[in-house]
Amino acid sequence: MGHFWTFLTYLNSLAGPTVMLLYPLYASVRAIESPSKLDDEQWLAYWILYSFLTLLEMVAAPILQWIPIWYQIKVAFVAWLVLPQFRGASFIYERFVREQLKKMVGRAGKDHKKEHEAN
């Protein structure tokens, strides 16, 4: 049973970087080279969300260390973001991130316009 657990440990160690970095890097390069803009949107959304998740993980590290399966949850979530069958990154970007950005940019644009008019 010892060799099996060692194998699972190595598999777990390889799954994260493969799902979170290697495949997305490969797919991003392919997307840039393809004429379609749909895949560009998926991979730009992925990198935005992955960056946000990484920042969140840095800030919440003291809390996340108490969740024993945090890494497995993260890998499963990122797999959902990455896999073309789900297009999770595009889904989350369209449903949640885009609206927040519109609000922030709209507010910043109004503030900038007020500053410009005051000068």
mmCIF file of N, CA and C in Angstrom:
data_model
loop_
_atom_site.group_PDB
_atom_site.id
_atom_site.type_symbol
_atom_site.label_atom_id
_atom_site.label_comp_id
_atom_site.label_asym_id
_atom_site.label_seq_id
_atom_site.Cartn_x
_atom_site.Cartn_y
_atom_site.Cartn_z
ATOM 1 N N MET A 1 0.825 -1.192 0.000
ATOM 2 C CA MET A 1 0.000 0.000 0.000
ATOM 3 C C MET A 1 0.871 1.258 0.000
ATOM 4 N N GLY A 2 2.117 1.164 0.500
ATOM 5 C CA GLY A 2 3.007 2.305 0.574
ATOM 6 C C GLY A 2 3.345 2.886 -0.791
ATOM 7 N N HIS A 3 3.586 2.022 -1.765
ATOM 8 C CA HIS A 3 3.915 2.501 -3.111
ATOM 9 C C HIS A 3 2.711 3.194 -3.756
ATOM 10 N N PHE A 4 1.535 2.674 -3.483
ATOM 11 C CA PHE A 4 0.320 3.278 -4.036
ATOM 12 C C PHE A 4 0.139 4.703 -3.524
ATOM 13 N N TRP A 5 0.328 4.907 -2.219
ATOM 14 C CA TRP A 5 0.165 6.243 -1.638
ATOM 15 C C TRP A 5 1.243 7.193 -2.137
ATOM 16 N N THR A 6 2.443 6.671 -2.313
ATOM 17 C CA THR A 6 3.524 7.486 -2.874
ATOM 18 C C THR A 6 3.171 7.918 -4.288
ATOM 19 N N PHE A 7 2.646 6.990 -5.074
ATOM 20 C CA PHE A 7 2.209 7.298 -6.433
ATOM 21 C C PHE A 7 1.121 8.362 -6.425
ATOM 22 N N LEU A 8 0.126 8.222 -5.547
ATOM 23 C CA LEU A 8 -0.957 9.212 -5.459
ATOM 24 C C LEU A 8 -0.430 10.585 -5.056
ATOM 25 N N THR A 9 0.555 10.603 -4.167
ATOM 26 C CA THR A 9 1.146 11.872 -3.753
ATOM 27 C C THR A 9 1.821 12.567 -4.937
ATOM 28 N N TYR A 10 2.593 11.794 -5.703
ATOM 29 C CA TYR A 10 3.252 12.375 -6.878
ATOM 30 C C TYR A 10 2.232 12.799 -7.927
ATOM 31 N N LEU A 11 1.203 11.997 -8.104
ATOM 32 C CA LEU A 11 0.150 12.331 -9.068
ATOM 33 C C LEU A 11 -0.527 13.637 -8.670
ATOM 34 N N ASN A 12 -0.818 13.779 -7.383
ATOM 35 C CA ASN A 12 -1.427 15.005 -6.876
ATOM 36 C C ASN A 12 -0.497 16.199 -7.096
ATOM 37 N N SER A 13 0.800 15.993 -6.885
ATOM 38 C CA SER A 13 1.781 17.060 -7.070
ATOM 39 C C SER A 13 1.904 17.481 -8.531
ATOM 40 N N LEU A 14 1.701 16.554 -9.442
ATOM 41 C CA LEU A 14 1.780 16.864 -10.873
ATOM 42 C C LEU A 14 0.473 17.412 -11.430
ATOM 43 N N ALA A 15 -0.639 17.007 -10.854
ATOM 44 C CA ALA A 15 -1.942 17.428 -11.377
ATOM 45 C C ALA A 15 -2.134 18.936 -11.280
ATOM 46 N N GLY A 16 -1.773 19.526 -10.156
ATOM 47 C CA GLY A 16 -1.964 20.968 -9.966
ATOM 48 C C GLY A 16 -1.258 21.799 -11.019
ATOM 49 N N PRO A 17 0.073 21.674 -11.135
ATOM 50 C CA PRO A 17 0.777 22.472 -12.143
ATOM 51 C C PRO A 17 0.326 22.181 -13.570
ATOM 52 N N THR A 18 -0.026 20.933 -13.846
ATOM 53 C CA THR A 18 -0.482 20.587 -15.192
ATOM 54 C C THR A 18 -1.811 21.261 -15.504
ATOM 55 N N VAL A 19 -2.755 21.180 -14.564
ATOM 56 C CA VAL A 19 -4.088 21.752 -14.777
ATOM 57 C C VAL A 19 -4.061 23.271 -14.699
ATOM 58 N N MET A 20 -3.271 23.812 -13.772
ATOM 59 C CA MET A 20 -3.301 25.250 -13.531
ATOM 60 C C MET A 20 -2.359 26.046 -14.421
ATOM 61 N N LEU A 21 -1.277 25.424 -14.898
ATOM 62 C CA LEU A 21 -0.292 26.192 -15.655
ATOM 63 C C LEU A 21 0.054 25.604 -17.022
ATOM 64 N N LEU A 22 0.465 24.355 -17.075
ATOM 65 C CA LEU A 22 0.957 23.803 -18.346
ATOM 66 C C LEU A 22 -0.110 23.780 -19.434
ATOM 67 N N TYR A 23 -1.266 23.181 -19.139
ATOM 68 C CA TYR A 23 -2.308 23.146 -20.158
ATOM 69 C C TYR A 23 -2.804 24.554 -20.520
ATOM 70 N N PRO A 24 -3.079 25.428 -19.543
ATOM 71 C CA PRO A 24 -3.500 26.788 -19.909
ATOM 72 C C PRO A 24 -2.465 27.549 -20.744
ATOM 73 N N LEU A 25 -1.174 27.366 -20.455
ATOM 74 C CA LEU A 25 -0.145 28.009 -21.278
ATOM 75 C C LEU A 25 -0.212 27.505 -22.719
ATOM 76 N N TYR A 26 -0.299 26.199 -22.866
ATOM 77 C CA TYR A 26 -0.393 25.590 -24.196
ATOM 78 C C TYR A 26 -1.644 26.085 -24.930
ATOM 79 N N ALA A 27 -2.784 26.055 -24.244
ATOM 80 C CA ALA A 27 -4.035 26.474 -24.868
ATOM 81 C C ALA A 27 -4.037 27.965 -25.190
ATOM 82 N N SER A 28 -3.385 28.773 -24.370
ATOM 83 C CA SER A 28 -3.307 30.213 -24.631
ATOM 84 C C SER A 28 -2.507 30.508 -25.897
ATOM 85 N N VAL A 29 -1.395 29.796 -26.068
ATOM 86 C CA VAL A 29 -0.593 29.972 -27.281
ATOM 87 C C VAL A 29 -1.396 29.555 -28.508
ATOM 88 N N ARG A 30 -2.098 28.442 -28.398
ATOM 89 C CA ARG A 30 -2.946 27.999 -29.522
ATOM 90 C C ARG A 30 -4.039 29.014 -29.818
ATOM 91 N N ALA A 31 -4.606 29.602 -28.767
ATOM 92 C CA ALA A 31 -5.676 30.581 -28.947
ATOM 93 C C ALA A 31 -5.166 31.833 -29.658
ATOM 94 N N ILE A 32 -3.974 32.278 -29.298
ATOM 95 C CA ILE A 32 -3.397 33.458 -29.946
ATOM 96 C C ILE A 32 -3.192 33.200 -31.431
ATOM 97 N N GLU A 33 -2.778 31.991 -31.759
ATOM 98 C CA GLU A 33 -2.486 31.647 -33.150
ATOM 99 C C GLU A 33 -3.727 31.309 -33.968
ATOM 100 N N SER A 34 -4.858 31.096 -33.332
ATOM 101 C CA SER A 34 -6.076 30.758 -34.078
ATOM 102 C C SER A 34 -6.789 32.036 -34.518
ATOM 103 N N PRO A 35 -7.570 31.963 -35.591
ATOM 104 C CA PRO A 35 -8.288 33.150 -36.055
ATOM 105 C C PRO A 35 -9.511 33.495 -35.188
ATOM 106 N N SER A 36 -10.003 32.563 -34.398
ATOM 107 C CA SER A 36 -11.185 32.782 -33.576
ATOM 108 C C SER A 36 -10.863 33.640 -32.363
ATOM 109 N N LYS A 37 -11.767 34.536 -32.012
ATOM 110 C CA LYS A 37 -11.600 35.372 -30.820
ATOM 111 C C LYS A 37 -12.257 34.729 -29.598
ATOM 112 N N LEU A 38 -13.095 33.725 -29.817
ATOM 113 C CA LEU A 38 -13.803 33.063 -28.724
ATOM 114 C C LEU A 38 -12.830 32.388 -27.765
ATOM 115 N N ASP A 39 -11.836 31.691 -28.295
ATOM 116 C CA ASP A 39 -10.865 31.033 -27.426
ATOM 117 C C ASP A 39 -9.937 32.050 -26.753
ATOM 118 N N ASP A 40 -9.677 33.178 -27.396
ATOM 119 C CA ASP A 40 -8.881 34.233 -26.752
ATOM 120 C C ASP A 40 -9.590 34.719 -25.488
ATOM 121 N N GLU A 41 -10.893 34.908 -25.597
ATOM 122 C CA GLU A 41 -11.686 35.385 -24.465
ATOM 123 C C GLU A 41 -11.643 34.376 -23.314
ATOM 124 N N GLN A 42 -11.759 33.088 -23.629
ATOM 125 C CA GLN A 42 -11.709 32.044 -22.601
ATOM 126 C C GLN A 42 -10.387 32.107 -21.834
ATOM 127 N N TRP A 43 -9.282 32.226 -22.564
ATOM 128 C CA TRP A 43 -7.985 32.154 -21.896
ATOM 129 C C TRP A 43 -7.609 33.457 -21.207
ATOM 130 N N LEU A 44 -8.025 34.589 -21.742
ATOM 131 C CA LEU A 44 -7.812 35.838 -21.003
ATOM 132 C C LEU A 44 -8.616 35.824 -19.703
ATOM 133 N N ALA A 45 -9.852 35.345 -19.786
ATOM 134 C CA ALA A 45 -10.686 35.229 -18.584
ATOM 135 C C ALA A 45 -10.042 34.273 -17.588
ATOM 136 N N TYR A 46 -9.490 33.165 -18.076
ATOM 137 C CA TYR A 46 -8.829 32.212 -17.182
ATOM 138 C C TYR A 46 -7.683 32.882 -16.433
ATOM 139 N N TRP A 47 -6.822 33.585 -17.148
ATOM 140 C CA TRP A 47 -5.649 34.184 -16.497
ATOM 141 C C TRP A 47 -6.058 35.271 -15.511
ATOM 142 N N ILE A 48 -7.124 35.997 -15.797
ATOM 143 C CA ILE A 48 -7.640 36.986 -14.848
ATOM 144 C C ILE A 48 -8.107 36.288 -13.576
ATOM 145 N N LEU A 49 -8.894 35.235 -13.732
ATOM 146 C CA LEU A 49 -9.425 34.524 -12.578
ATOM 147 C C LEU A 49 -8.331 33.782 -11.814
ATOM 148 N N TYR A 50 -7.384 33.198 -12.534
ATOM 149 C CA TYR A 50 -6.290 32.494 -11.870
ATOM 150 C C TYR A 50 -5.438 33.481 -11.062
ATOM 151 N N SER A 51 -5.192 34.653 -11.594
ATOM 152 C CA SER A 51 -4.439 35.680 -10.863
ATOM 153 C C SER A 51 -5.191 36.106 -9.613
ATOM 154 N N PHE A 52 -6.488 36.311 -9.760
ATOM 155 C CA PHE A 52 -7.310 36.692 -8.613
ATOM 156 C C PHE A 52 -7.294 35.591 -7.552
ATOM 157 N N LEU A 53 -7.427 34.337 -7.975
ATOM 158 C CA LEU A 53 -7.412 33.213 -7.046
ATOM 159 C C LEU A 53 -6.068 33.134 -6.319
ATOM 160 N N THR A 54 -4.990 33.360 -7.034
ATOM 161 C CA THR A 54 -3.658 33.326 -6.424
ATOM 162 C C THR A 54 -3.502 34.448 -5.394
ATOM 163 N N LEU A 55 -3.964 35.648 -5.723
ATOM 164 C CA LEU A 55 -3.913 36.760 -4.764
ATOM 165 C C LEU A 55 -4.768 36.472 -3.541
ATOM 166 N N LEU A 56 -5.963 35.944 -3.775
ATOM 167 C CA LEU A 56 -6.853 35.592 -2.678
ATOM 168 C C LEU A 56 -6.206 34.539 -1.781
ATOM 169 N N GLU A 57 -5.556 33.583 -2.392
ATOM 170 C CA GLU A 57 -4.883 32.528 -1.646
ATOM 171 C C GLU A 57 -3.742 33.099 -0.797
ATOM 172 N N MET A 58 -3.024 34.072 -1.325
ATOM 173 C CA MET A 58 -1.941 34.696 -0.550
ATOM 174 C C MET A 58 -2.490 35.420 0.678
ATOM 175 N N VAL A 59 -3.570 36.143 0.491
ATOM 176 C CA VAL A 59 -4.157 36.913 1.584
ATOM 177 C C VAL A 59 -4.788 35.988 2.624
ATOM 178 N N ALA A 60 -5.457 34.943 2.162
ATOM 179 C CA ALA A 60 -6.197 34.064 3.064
ATOM 180 C C ALA A 60 -5.400 32.835 3.499
ATOM 181 N N ALA A 61 -4.106 32.823 3.272
ATOM 182 C CA ALA A 61 -3.279 31.657 3.592
ATOM 183 C C ALA A 61 -3.446 31.166 5.034
ATOM 184 N N PRO A 62 -3.481 32.059 6.031
ATOM 185 C CA PRO A 62 -3.644 31.552 7.407
ATOM 186 C C PRO A 62 -4.964 30.796 7.625
ATOM 187 N N ILE A 63 -5.985 31.185 6.917
ATOM 188 C CA ILE A 63 -7.283 30.512 7.044
ATOM 189 C C ILE A 63 -7.293 29.223 6.220
ATOM 190 N N LEU A 64 -6.765 29.301 5.004
ATOM 191 C CA LEU A 64 -6.804 28.150 4.100
ATOM 192 C C LEU A 64 -5.961 26.980 4.592
ATOM 193 N N GLN A 65 -4.937 27.250 5.396
ATOM 194 C CA GLN A 65 -4.109 26.156 5.898
ATOM 195 C C GLN A 65 -4.891 25.241 6.831
ATOM 196 N N TRP A 66 -6.018 25.714 7.338
ATOM 197 C CA TRP A 66 -6.856 24.897 8.217
ATOM 198 C C TRP A 66 -7.838 24.033 7.441
ATOM 199 N N ILE A 67 -7.909 24.208 6.136
ATOM 200 C CA ILE A 67 -8.785 23.379 5.295
ATOM 201 C C ILE A 67 -7.911 22.290 4.687
ATOM 202 N N PRO A 68 -8.021 21.047 5.179
ATOM 203 C CA PRO A 68 -7.089 19.999 4.757
ATOM 204 C C PRO A 68 -7.141 19.666 3.266
ATOM 205 N N ILE A 69 -8.264 19.836 2.641
ATOM 206 C CA ILE A 69 -8.361 19.481 1.217
ATOM 207 C C ILE A 69 -8.414 20.719 0.331
ATOM 208 N N TRP A 70 -7.881 21.843 0.817
ATOM 209 C CA TRP A 70 -7.927 23.080 0.039
ATOM 210 C C TRP A 70 -7.291 22.906 -1.341
ATOM 211 N N TYR A 71 -6.121 22.282 -1.391
ATOM 212 C CA TYR A 71 -5.416 22.140 -2.665
ATOM 213 C C TYR A 71 -6.250 21.323 -3.660
ATOM 214 N N GLN A 72 -6.890 20.268 -3.204
ATOM 215 C CA GLN A 72 -7.719 19.446 -4.085
ATOM 216 C C GLN A 72 -8.951 20.215 -4.567
ATOM 217 N N ILE A 73 -9.521 21.018 -3.679
ATOM 218 C CA ILE A 73 -10.660 21.863 -4.072
ATOM 219 C C ILE A 73 -10.216 22.859 -5.138
ATOM 220 N N LYS A 74 -9.067 23.468 -4.919
ATOM 221 C CA LYS A 74 -8.532 24.441 -5.878
ATOM 222 C C LYS A 74 -8.281 23.792 -7.232
ATOM 223 N N VAL A 75 -7.663 22.619 -7.245
ATOM 224 C CA VAL A 75 -7.383 21.931 -8.511
ATOM 225 C C VAL A 75 -8.687 21.584 -9.225
ATOM 226 N N ALA A 76 -9.684 21.112 -8.494
ATOM 227 C CA ALA A 76 -10.974 20.782 -9.107
ATOM 228 C C ALA A 76 -11.640 22.040 -9.690
ATOM 229 N N PHE A 77 -11.608 23.145 -8.948
ATOM 230 C CA PHE A 77 -12.195 24.395 -9.432
ATOM 231 C C PHE A 77 -11.469 24.894 -10.682
ATOM 232 N N VAL A 78 -10.146 24.860 -10.651
ATOM 233 C CA VAL A 78 -9.366 25.319 -11.796
ATOM 234 C C VAL A 78 -9.602 24.397 -12.998
ATOM 235 N N ALA A 79 -9.753 23.101 -12.753
ATOM 236 C CA ALA A 79 -10.068 22.181 -13.853
ATOM 237 C C ALA A 79 -11.400 22.568 -14.495
ATOM 238 N N TRP A 80 -12.365 22.959 -13.678
ATOM 239 C CA TRP A 80 -13.655 23.414 -14.219
ATOM 240 C C TRP A 80 -13.466 24.696 -15.039
ATOM 241 N N LEU A 81 -12.608 25.583 -14.582
ATOM 242 C CA LEU A 81 -12.329 26.807 -15.340
ATOM 243 C C LEU A 81 -11.684 26.497 -16.688
ATOM 244 N N VAL A 82 -10.814 25.493 -16.710
ATOM 245 C CA VAL A 82 -9.956 25.206 -17.855
ATOM 246 C C VAL A 82 -10.612 24.320 -18.905
ATOM 247 N N LEU A 83 -11.308 23.283 -18.479
ATOM 248 C CA LEU A 83 -11.790 22.275 -19.436
ATOM 249 C C LEU A 83 -12.728 22.874 -20.472
ATOM 250 N N PRO A 84 -12.477 22.598 -21.748
ATOM 251 C CA PRO A 84 -13.282 23.195 -22.819
ATOM 252 C C PRO A 84 -14.757 22.781 -22.782
ATOM 253 N N GLN A 85 -15.063 21.642 -22.178
ATOM 254 C CA GLN A 85 -16.461 21.218 -22.087
ATOM 255 C C GLN A 85 -17.282 22.163 -21.215
ATOM 256 N N PHE A 86 -16.636 22.785 -20.242
ATOM 257 C CA PHE A 86 -17.344 23.642 -19.297
ATOM 258 C C PHE A 86 -17.172 25.129 -19.575
ATOM 259 N N ARG A 87 -16.003 25.535 -20.086
ATOM 260 C CA ARG A 87 -15.695 26.941 -20.321
ATOM 261 C C ARG A 87 -16.033 27.786 -19.085
ATOM 262 N N GLY A 88 -15.602 27.275 -17.929
ATOM 263 C CA GLY A 88 -15.905 27.915 -16.655
ATOM 264 C C GLY A 88 -15.347 29.317 -16.526
ATOM 265 N N ALA A 89 -14.154 29.548 -17.063
ATOM 266 C CA ALA A 89 -13.553 30.881 -16.962
ATOM 267 C C ALA A 89 -14.415 31.918 -17.678
ATOM 268 N N SER A 90 -14.859 31.597 -18.880
ATOM 269 C CA SER A 90 -15.727 32.527 -19.620
ATOM 270 C C SER A 90 -17.044 32.736 -18.885
ATOM 271 N N PHE A 91 -17.597 31.652 -18.341
ATOM 272 C CA PHE A 91 -18.862 31.735 -17.615
ATOM 273 C C PHE A 91 -18.751 32.691 -16.427
ATOM 274 N N ILE A 92 -17.739 32.499 -15.590
ATOM 275 C CA ILE A 92 -17.583 33.349 -14.403
ATOM 276 C C ILE A 92 -17.289 34.786 -14.806
ATOM 277 N N TYR A 93 -16.455 34.960 -15.825
ATOM 278 C CA TYR A 93 -16.150 36.324 -16.260
ATOM 279 C C TYR A 93 -17.415 37.028 -16.740
ATOM 280 N N GLU A 94 -18.184 36.361 -17.578
ATOM 281 C CA GLU A 94 -19.408 36.973 -18.123
ATOM 282 C C GLU A 94 -20.435 37.263 -17.031
ATOM 283 N N ARG A 95 -20.621 36.320 -16.117
ATOM 284 C CA ARG A 95 -21.669 36.445 -15.107
ATOM 285 C C ARG A 95 -21.329 37.379 -13.954
ATOM 286 N N PHE A 96 -20.064 37.415 -13.560
ATOM 287 C CA PHE A 96 -19.721 38.131 -12.326
ATOM 288 C C PHE A 96 -18.699 39.243 -12.512
ATOM 289 N N VAL A 97 -17.608 38.955 -13.151
ATOM 290 C CA VAL A 97 -16.496 39.905 -13.231
ATOM 291 C C VAL A 97 -16.840 41.082 -14.125
ATOM 292 N N ARG A 98 -17.392 40.829 -15.294
ATOM 293 C CA ARG A 98 -17.690 41.907 -16.254
ATOM 294 C C ARG A 98 -18.582 42.972 -15.624
ATOM 295 N N GLU A 99 -19.614 42.568 -14.905
ATOM 296 C CA GLU A 99 -20.523 43.544 -14.287
ATOM 297 C C GLU A 99 -19.799 44.407 -13.254
ATOM 298 N N GLN A 100 -18.947 43.789 -12.448
ATOM 299 C CA GLN A 100 -18.195 44.546 -11.446
ATOM 300 C C GLN A 100 -17.232 45.525 -12.106
ATOM 301 N N LEU A 101 -16.590 45.091 -13.190
ATOM 302 C CA LEU A 101 -15.675 45.981 -13.907
ATOM 303 C C LEU A 101 -16.409 47.154 -14.524
ATOM 304 N N LYS A 102 -17.581 46.894 -15.078
ATOM 305 C CA LYS A 102 -18.373 47.991 -15.653
ATOM 306 C C LYS A 102 -18.718 49.020 -14.593
ATOM 307 N N LYS A 103 -19.087 48.548 -13.407
ATOM 308 C CA LYS A 103 -19.415 49.471 -12.323
ATOM 309 C C LYS A 103 -18.187 50.290 -11.916
ATOM 310 N N MET A 104 -17.044 49.605 -11.776
ATOM 311 C CA MET A 104 -15.818 50.297 -11.363
ATOM 312 C C MET A 104 -15.352 51.283 -12.421
ATOM 313 N N VAL A 105 -15.359 50.875 -13.678
ATOM 314 C CA VAL A 105 -14.912 51.753 -14.762
ATOM 315 C C VAL A 105 -15.883 52.916 -14.924
ATOM 316 N N GLY A 106 -17.169 52.642 -14.801
ATOM 317 C CA GLY A 106 -18.168 53.709 -14.904
ATOM 318 C C GLY A 106 -17.978 54.747 -13.820
ATOM 319 N N ARG A 107 -17.735 54.282 -12.609
ATOM 320 C CA ARG A 107 -17.520 55.181 -11.474
ATOM 321 C C ARG A 107 -16.221 55.966 -11.660
ATOM 322 N N ALA A 108 -15.167 55.290 -12.097
ATOM 323 C CA ALA A 108 -13.877 55.957 -12.305
ATOM 324 C C ALA A 108 -13.976 56.965 -13.442
ATOM 325 N N GLY A 109 -14.732 56.617 -14.488
ATOM 326 C CA GLY A 109 -14.910 57.531 -15.611
ATOM 327 C C GLY A 109 -15.643 58.792 -15.205
ATOM 328 N N LYS A 110 -16.651 58.649 -14.360
ATOM 329 C CA LYS A 110 -17.397 59.810 -13.875
ATOM 330 C C LYS A 110 -16.516 60.705 -13.012
ATOM 331 N N ASP A 111 -15.712 60.078 -12.132
ATOM 332 C CA ASP A 111 -14.799 60.852 -11.282
ATOM 333 C C ASP A 111 -13.777 61.597 -12.126
ATOM 334 N N HIS A 112 -13.243 60.930 -13.131
ATOM 335 C CA HIS A 112 -12.244 61.562 -14.010
ATOM 336 C C HIS A 112 -12.872 62.720 -14.778
ATOM 337 N N LYS A 113 -14.113 62.533 -15.233
ATOM 338 C CA LYS A 113 -14.803 63.583 -15.986
ATOM 339 C C LYS A 113 -15.031 64.798 -15.070
ATOM 340 N N LYS A 114 -15.433 64.568 -13.823
ATOM 341 C CA LYS A 114 -15.647 65.665 -12.877
ATOM 342 C C LYS A 114 -14.342 66.415 -12.627
ATOM 343 N N GLU A 115 -13.231 65.699 -12.458
ATOM 344 C CA GLU A 115 -11.933 66.332 -12.247
ATOM 345 C C GLU A 115 -11.550 67.185 -13.458
ATOM 346 N N HIS A 116 -11.793 66.647 -14.629
ATOM 347 C CA HIS A 116 -11.433 67.349 -15.879
ATOM 348 C C HIS A 116 -12.252 68.618 -16.027
ATOM 349 N N GLU A 117 -13.550 68.544 -15.696
ATOM 350 C CA GLU A 117 -14.419 69.725 -15.788
ATOM 351 C C GLU A 117 -14.054 70.777 -14.753
ATOM 352 N N ALA A 118 -13.589 70.338 -13.570
ATOM 353 C CA ALA A 118 -13.221 71.277 -12.508
ATOM 354 C C ALA A 118 -11.946 72.053 -12.881
ATOM 355 N N ASN A 119 -11.061 71.439 -13.656
ATOM 356 C CA ASN A 119 -9.821 72.107 -14.032
ATOM 357 C C ASN A 119 -10.110 72.962 -15.214
#
